[in-house]
Amino acid sequence: MSLSDEQKQQRHKARQQKVKENVDKKIAHAQQEKGLLLVITGNGKGKSTSGFGTIARAVGHDKKCAVAQFIKGTWENGERNLLEKLGVEFQVMATGFTWETQNKAGDTEAAQLVWQECKRMLNDDSLDVILFDELTYMVSYGYIDLDEVVKALTNRPKMQSVIITGRGAHRELIDLADTVSEVKNIKHAFESGVKALKGVDW
């Protein structure tokens, strides 16, 4: 026997009421206020895009933001073109990708210069949200000491939020984070021979 439209509506309403009750409980429980540490990792495309989306959102709410970019080239950066005009500070390693430079000493020095600026940011309680784009690689390659990163993140101002992006996030960063997202690669145009598209890929 099939259900009438009214019975279907009643069942839908009952299901949604249970969902609402569960959500309301979680909202009532979440009363702690503090800045968040977000880690966006995984092999898929979109980690930096997600991080920059959060920075754009924060700027839209009149929050003061800063960005540090590791493993980026010297080419034009669409996010920087936009966000610097809105008062977002950028510190960029700008040595290109490590497989291009093939110079560990030079890359380590460049990473350390940016990391010093990162530590300054993490001591600045006027900064509301900071993005450390591709920082995970610097830790994996040993260019930046993991313990130093963990200490700086742990001792940052209480209401300051930090976003870290990059593949292969270290377990200690994942454990320290409040929110961790893993971006999975299903399909990528580049693997099919499609050239990176300005305004979409960079």
mmCIF file of C-alpha atoms in Angstrom:
data_model
loop_
_atom_site.group_PDB
_atom_site.id
_atom_site.type_symbol
_atom_site.label_atom_id
_atom_site.label_comp_id
_atom_site.label_asym_id
_atom_site.label_seq_id
_atom_site.Cartn_x
_atom_site.Cartn_y
_atom_site.Cartn_z
ATOM 1 C CA MET A 1 0.000 0.000 0.000
ATOM 2 C CA SER A 2 1.516 3.306 -1.075
ATOM 3 C CA LEU A 3 1.639 6.275 1.231
ATOM 4 C CA SER A 4 -0.524 9.299 0.643
ATOM 5 C CA ASP A 5 1.054 12.682 0.060
ATOM 6 C CA GLU A 6 0.008 13.702 3.558
ATOM 7 C CA GLN A 7 1.673 10.621 5.120
ATOM 8 C CA LYS A 8 4.862 11.282 3.145
ATOM 9 C CA GLN A 9 4.864 14.857 4.366
ATOM 10 C CA GLN A 10 4.372 13.741 7.983
ATOM 11 C CA ARG A 11 7.286 11.275 7.734
ATOM 12 C CA HIS A 12 9.500 13.909 6.147
ATOM 13 C CA LYS A 13 8.598 16.371 8.889
ATOM 14 C CA ALA A 14 9.378 13.795 11.601
ATOM 15 C CA ARG A 15 12.780 13.012 10.057
ATOM 16 C CA GLN A 16 13.655 16.700 9.758
ATOM 17 C CA GLN A 17 12.558 17.319 13.345
ATOM 18 C CA LYS A 18 15.049 14.686 14.534
ATOM 19 C CA VAL A 19 17.774 16.312 12.450
ATOM 20 C CA LYS A 20 16.923 19.705 13.949
ATOM 21 C CA GLU A 21 17.026 18.313 17.484
ATOM 22 C CA ASN A 22 20.494 16.827 16.895
ATOM 23 C CA VAL A 23 21.808 20.061 15.387
ATOM 24 C CA ASP A 24 20.330 22.122 18.227
ATOM 25 C CA LYS A 25 22.077 19.868 20.783
ATOM 26 C CA LYS A 26 25.429 20.349 19.045
ATOM 27 C CA ILE A 27 24.933 24.136 18.905
ATOM 28 C CA ALA A 28 24.037 24.224 22.614
ATOM 29 C CA HIS A 29 27.151 22.167 23.426
ATOM 30 C CA ALA A 30 29.534 24.321 21.339
ATOM 31 C CA GLN A 31 30.023 27.247 23.711
ATOM 32 C CA GLN A 32 33.823 27.544 23.764
ATOM 33 C CA GLU A 33 35.226 30.601 21.976
ATOM 34 C CA LYS A 34 38.732 30.516 20.540
ATOM 35 C CA GLY A 35 40.608 30.891 17.298
ATOM 36 C CA LEU A 36 40.693 27.766 15.168
ATOM 37 C CA LEU A 37 43.515 25.798 13.603
ATOM 38 C CA LEU A 38 42.377 24.347 10.299
ATOM 39 C CA VAL A 39 44.426 21.859 8.271
ATOM 40 C CA ILE A 40 43.464 21.216 4.654
ATOM 41 C CA THR A 41 45.459 18.302 3.283
ATOM 42 C CA GLY A 42 45.215 15.429 0.796
ATOM 43 C CA ASN A 43 46.231 14.800 -2.806
ATOM 44 C CA GLY A 44 43.327 16.563 -4.512
ATOM 45 C CA LYS A 45 43.066 20.009 -6.072
ATOM 46 C CA GLY A 46 41.480 22.789 -4.049
ATOM 47 C CA LYS A 47 43.397 22.998 -0.778
ATOM 48 C CA SER A 48 44.836 26.471 -1.390
ATOM 49 C CA THR A 49 41.568 27.559 -3.000
ATOM 50 C CA SER A 50 39.714 26.581 0.168
ATOM 51 C CA GLY A 51 42.225 28.433 2.317
ATOM 52 C CA PHE A 52 41.938 31.579 0.226
ATOM 53 C CA GLY A 53 38.159 31.278 0.310
ATOM 54 C CA THR A 54 38.305 31.448 4.092
ATOM 55 C CA ILE A 55 40.590 34.484 3.937
ATOM 56 C CA ALA A 56 38.150 36.184 1.526
ATOM 57 C CA ARG A 57 35.264 35.388 3.875
ATOM 58 C CA ALA A 58 37.150 36.836 6.849
ATOM 59 C CA VAL A 59 38.025 40.011 4.919
ATOM 60 C CA GLY A 60 34.341 40.321 4.053
ATOM 61 C CA HIS A 61 33.648 40.400 7.793
ATOM 62 C CA ASP A 62 36.255 43.160 8.294
ATOM 63 C CA LYS A 63 38.794 40.777 9.833
ATOM 64 C CA LYS A 64 42.498 41.520 9.521
ATOM 65 C CA CYS A 65 44.247 38.749 7.580
ATOM 66 C CA ALA A 66 47.686 37.723 6.374
ATOM 67 C CA VAL A 67 49.047 35.068 4.005
ATOM 68 C CA ALA A 68 52.362 33.238 3.766
ATOM 69 C CA GLN A 69 52.932 31.155 0.635
ATOM 70 C CA PHE A 70 55.512 28.412 0.314
ATOM 71 C CA ILE A 71 56.526 26.539 -2.890
ATOM 72 C CA LYS A 72 55.046 29.153 -5.183
ATOM 73 C CA GLY A 73 56.519 30.468 -8.388
ATOM 74 C CA THR A 74 57.280 34.016 -9.375
ATOM 75 C CA TRP A 75 54.317 34.214 -11.755
ATOM 76 C CA GLU A 76 51.243 36.396 -11.274
ATOM 77 C CA ASN A 77 48.976 35.311 -8.430
ATOM 78 C CA GLY A 78 45.260 35.986 -8.806
ATOM 79 C CA GLU A 79 44.493 35.740 -5.094
ATOM 80 C CA ARG A 80 47.279 38.152 -4.235
ATOM 81 C CA ASN A 81 46.162 40.573 -6.966
ATOM 82 C CA LEU A 82 42.774 40.788 -5.263
ATOM 83 C CA LEU A 83 43.520 40.460 -1.563
ATOM 84 C CA GLU A 84 46.482 42.830 -1.298
ATOM 85 C CA LYS A 85 44.186 45.617 -2.530
ATOM 86 C CA LEU A 86 41.980 44.803 0.469
ATOM 87 C CA GLY A 87 44.828 45.134 2.958
ATOM 88 C CA VAL A 88 45.910 41.480 3.248
ATOM 89 C CA GLU A 89 49.650 41.099 3.857
ATOM 90 C CA PHE A 90 51.479 38.544 1.691
ATOM 91 C CA GLN A 91 54.827 36.897 2.373
ATOM 92 C CA VAL A 92 55.815 34.697 -0.581
ATOM 93 C CA MET A 93 58.738 32.282 -0.848
ATOM 94 C CA ALA A 94 58.710 32.888 -4.631
ATOM 95 C CA THR A 95 61.537 30.505 -5.486
ATOM 96 C CA GLY A 96 59.390 28.254 -7.636
ATOM 97 C CA PHE A 97 58.703 24.592 -7.024
ATOM 98 C CA THR A 98 61.411 22.483 -5.397
ATOM 99 C CA TRP A 99 61.705 20.218 -8.437
ATOM 100 C CA GLU A 100 62.579 23.310 -10.467
ATOM 101 C CA THR A 101 65.198 24.800 -8.153
ATOM 102 C CA GLN A 102 66.803 21.485 -7.082
ATOM 103 C CA ASN A 103 68.713 23.494 -4.491
ATOM 104 C CA LYS A 104 67.974 22.348 -0.942
ATOM 105 C CA ALA A 105 70.211 24.915 0.730
ATOM 106 C CA GLY A 106 68.637 27.773 -1.217
ATOM 107 C CA ASP A 107 65.125 26.481 -0.656
ATOM 108 C CA THR A 108 65.765 26.039 3.068
ATOM 109 C CA GLU A 109 67.041 29.603 3.354
ATOM 110 C CA ALA A 110 64.052 30.960 1.435
ATOM 111 C CA ALA A 111 61.636 28.928 3.557
ATOM 112 C CA GLN A 112 63.266 30.148 6.760
ATOM 113 C CA LEU A 113 62.957 33.782 5.693
ATOM 114 C CA VAL A 114 59.216 33.354 5.192
ATOM 115 C CA TRP A 115 58.900 31.327 8.389
ATOM 116 C CA GLN A 116 60.395 34.214 10.397
ATOM 117 C CA GLU A 117 57.562 36.371 9.049
ATOM 118 C CA CYS A 118 55.095 33.627 9.982
ATOM 119 C CA LYS A 119 56.338 33.658 13.576
ATOM 120 C CA ARG A 120 55.875 37.427 13.650
ATOM 121 C CA MET A 121 52.301 36.960 12.417
ATOM 122 C CA LEU A 122 51.649 34.338 15.110
ATOM 123 C CA ASN A 123 52.715 36.900 17.742
ATOM 124 C CA ASP A 124 50.467 39.646 16.359
ATOM 125 C CA ASP A 125 47.133 39.702 18.169
ATOM 126 C CA SER A 126 45.772 42.224 15.663
ATOM 127 C CA LEU A 127 45.710 39.478 13.014
ATOM 128 C CA ASP A 128 42.454 37.545 13.048
ATOM 129 C CA VAL A 129 43.066 34.923 10.343
ATOM 130 C CA ILE A 130 46.328 33.700 8.794
ATOM 131 C CA LEU A 131 46.864 31.330 5.871
ATOM 132 C CA PHE A 132 50.069 29.287 5.672
ATOM 133 C CA ASP A 133 49.753 27.955 2.149
ATOM 134 C CA GLU A 134 51.763 24.751 1.457
ATOM 135 C CA LEU A 135 53.459 24.809 4.866
ATOM 136 C CA THR A 136 53.117 21.027 5.141
ATOM 137 C CA TYR A 137 55.812 20.538 2.486
ATOM 138 C CA MET A 138 58.289 22.669 4.402
ATOM 139 C CA VAL A 139 57.873 20.431 7.436
ATOM 140 C CA SER A 140 58.051 17.222 5.372
ATOM 141 C CA TYR A 141 61.243 18.328 3.611
ATOM 142 C CA GLY A 142 62.842 19.440 6.884
ATOM 143 C CA TYR A 143 63.157 23.071 5.771
ATOM 144 C CA ILE A 144 61.213 24.163 8.864
ATOM 145 C CA ASP A 145 61.374 22.365 12.208
ATOM 146 C CA LEU A 146 58.106 20.665 13.209
ATOM 147 C CA ASP A 147 58.548 21.319 16.927
ATOM 148 C CA GLU A 148 59.089 25.014 16.236
ATOM 149 C CA VAL A 149 55.896 25.142 14.166
ATOM 150 C CA VAL A 150 53.869 23.357 16.851
ATOM 151 C CA LYS A 151 55.207 25.670 19.573
ATOM 152 C CA ALA A 152 54.445 28.826 17.574
ATOM 153 C CA LEU A 153 50.914 27.626 16.769
ATOM 154 C CA THR A 154 50.244 26.616 20.364
ATOM 155 C CA ASN A 155 51.401 29.967 21.766
ATOM 156 C CA ARG A 156 49.561 32.202 19.300
ATOM 157 C CA PRO A 157 46.869 34.686 20.479
ATOM 158 C CA LYS A 158 43.731 32.941 21.747
ATOM 159 C CA MET A 159 41.318 34.311 19.132
ATOM 160 C CA GLN A 160 43.662 34.042 16.147
ATOM 161 C CA SER A 161 42.710 31.451 13.524
ATOM 162 C CA VAL A 162 45.259 29.745 11.276
ATOM 163 C CA ILE A 163 44.767 27.733 8.098
ATOM 164 C CA ILE A 164 47.489 25.335 6.948
ATOM 165 C CA THR A 165 47.343 23.738 3.514
ATOM 166 C CA GLY A 166 49.374 21.144 1.648
ATOM 167 C CA ARG A 167 49.745 17.436 1.012
ATOM 168 C CA GLY A 168 50.944 14.990 3.622
ATOM 169 C CA ALA A 169 50.230 17.012 6.755
ATOM 170 C CA HIS A 170 52.289 15.660 9.651
ATOM 171 C CA ARG A 171 50.350 13.678 12.262
ATOM 172 C CA GLU A 172 51.261 16.214 14.974
ATOM 173 C CA LEU A 173 49.690 19.037 12.951
ATOM 174 C CA ILE A 174 46.577 16.943 12.393
ATOM 175 C CA ASP A 175 46.348 16.119 16.100
ATOM 176 C CA LEU A 176 46.821 19.777 17.047
ATOM 177 C CA ALA A 177 44.200 21.051 14.594
ATOM 178 C CA ASP A 178 40.578 21.809 15.489
ATOM 179 C CA THR A 179 39.331 21.002 11.992
ATOM 180 C CA VAL A 180 40.987 18.769 9.402
ATOM 181 C CA SER A 181 39.775 18.301 5.841
ATOM 182 C CA GLU A 182 41.230 15.852 3.332
ATOM 183 C CA VAL A 183 40.838 16.716 -0.349
ATOM 184 C CA LYS A 184 40.756 13.540 -2.432
ATOM 185 C CA ASN A 185 41.870 13.420 -6.049
ATOM 186 C CA ILE A 186 39.286 11.762 -8.305
ATOM 187 C CA LYS A 187 40.246 13.288 -11.635
ATOM 188 C CA HIS A 188 42.502 16.153 -12.744
ATOM 189 C CA ALA A 189 42.601 17.862 -16.127
ATOM 190 C CA PHE A 190 46.404 18.120 -16.045
ATOM 191 C CA GLU A 191 46.709 14.317 -16.075
ATOM 192 C CA SER A 192 44.791 14.333 -19.373
ATOM 193 C CA GLY A 193 47.198 16.834 -20.910
ATOM 194 C CA VAL A 194 45.088 19.947 -20.308
ATOM 195 C CA LYS A 195 47.108 23.110 -19.671
ATOM 196 C CA ALA A 196 46.579 24.977 -16.378
ATOM 197 C CA LEU A 197 43.977 27.699 -16.891
ATOM 198 C CA LYS A 198 44.539 31.254 -15.693
ATOM 199 C CA GLY A 199 41.793 32.338 -13.314
ATOM 200 C CA VAL A 200 40.843 28.739 -12.497
ATOM 201 C CA ASP A 201 44.060 26.877 -11.700
ATOM 202 C CA TRP A 202 46.143 29.910 -10.732
#
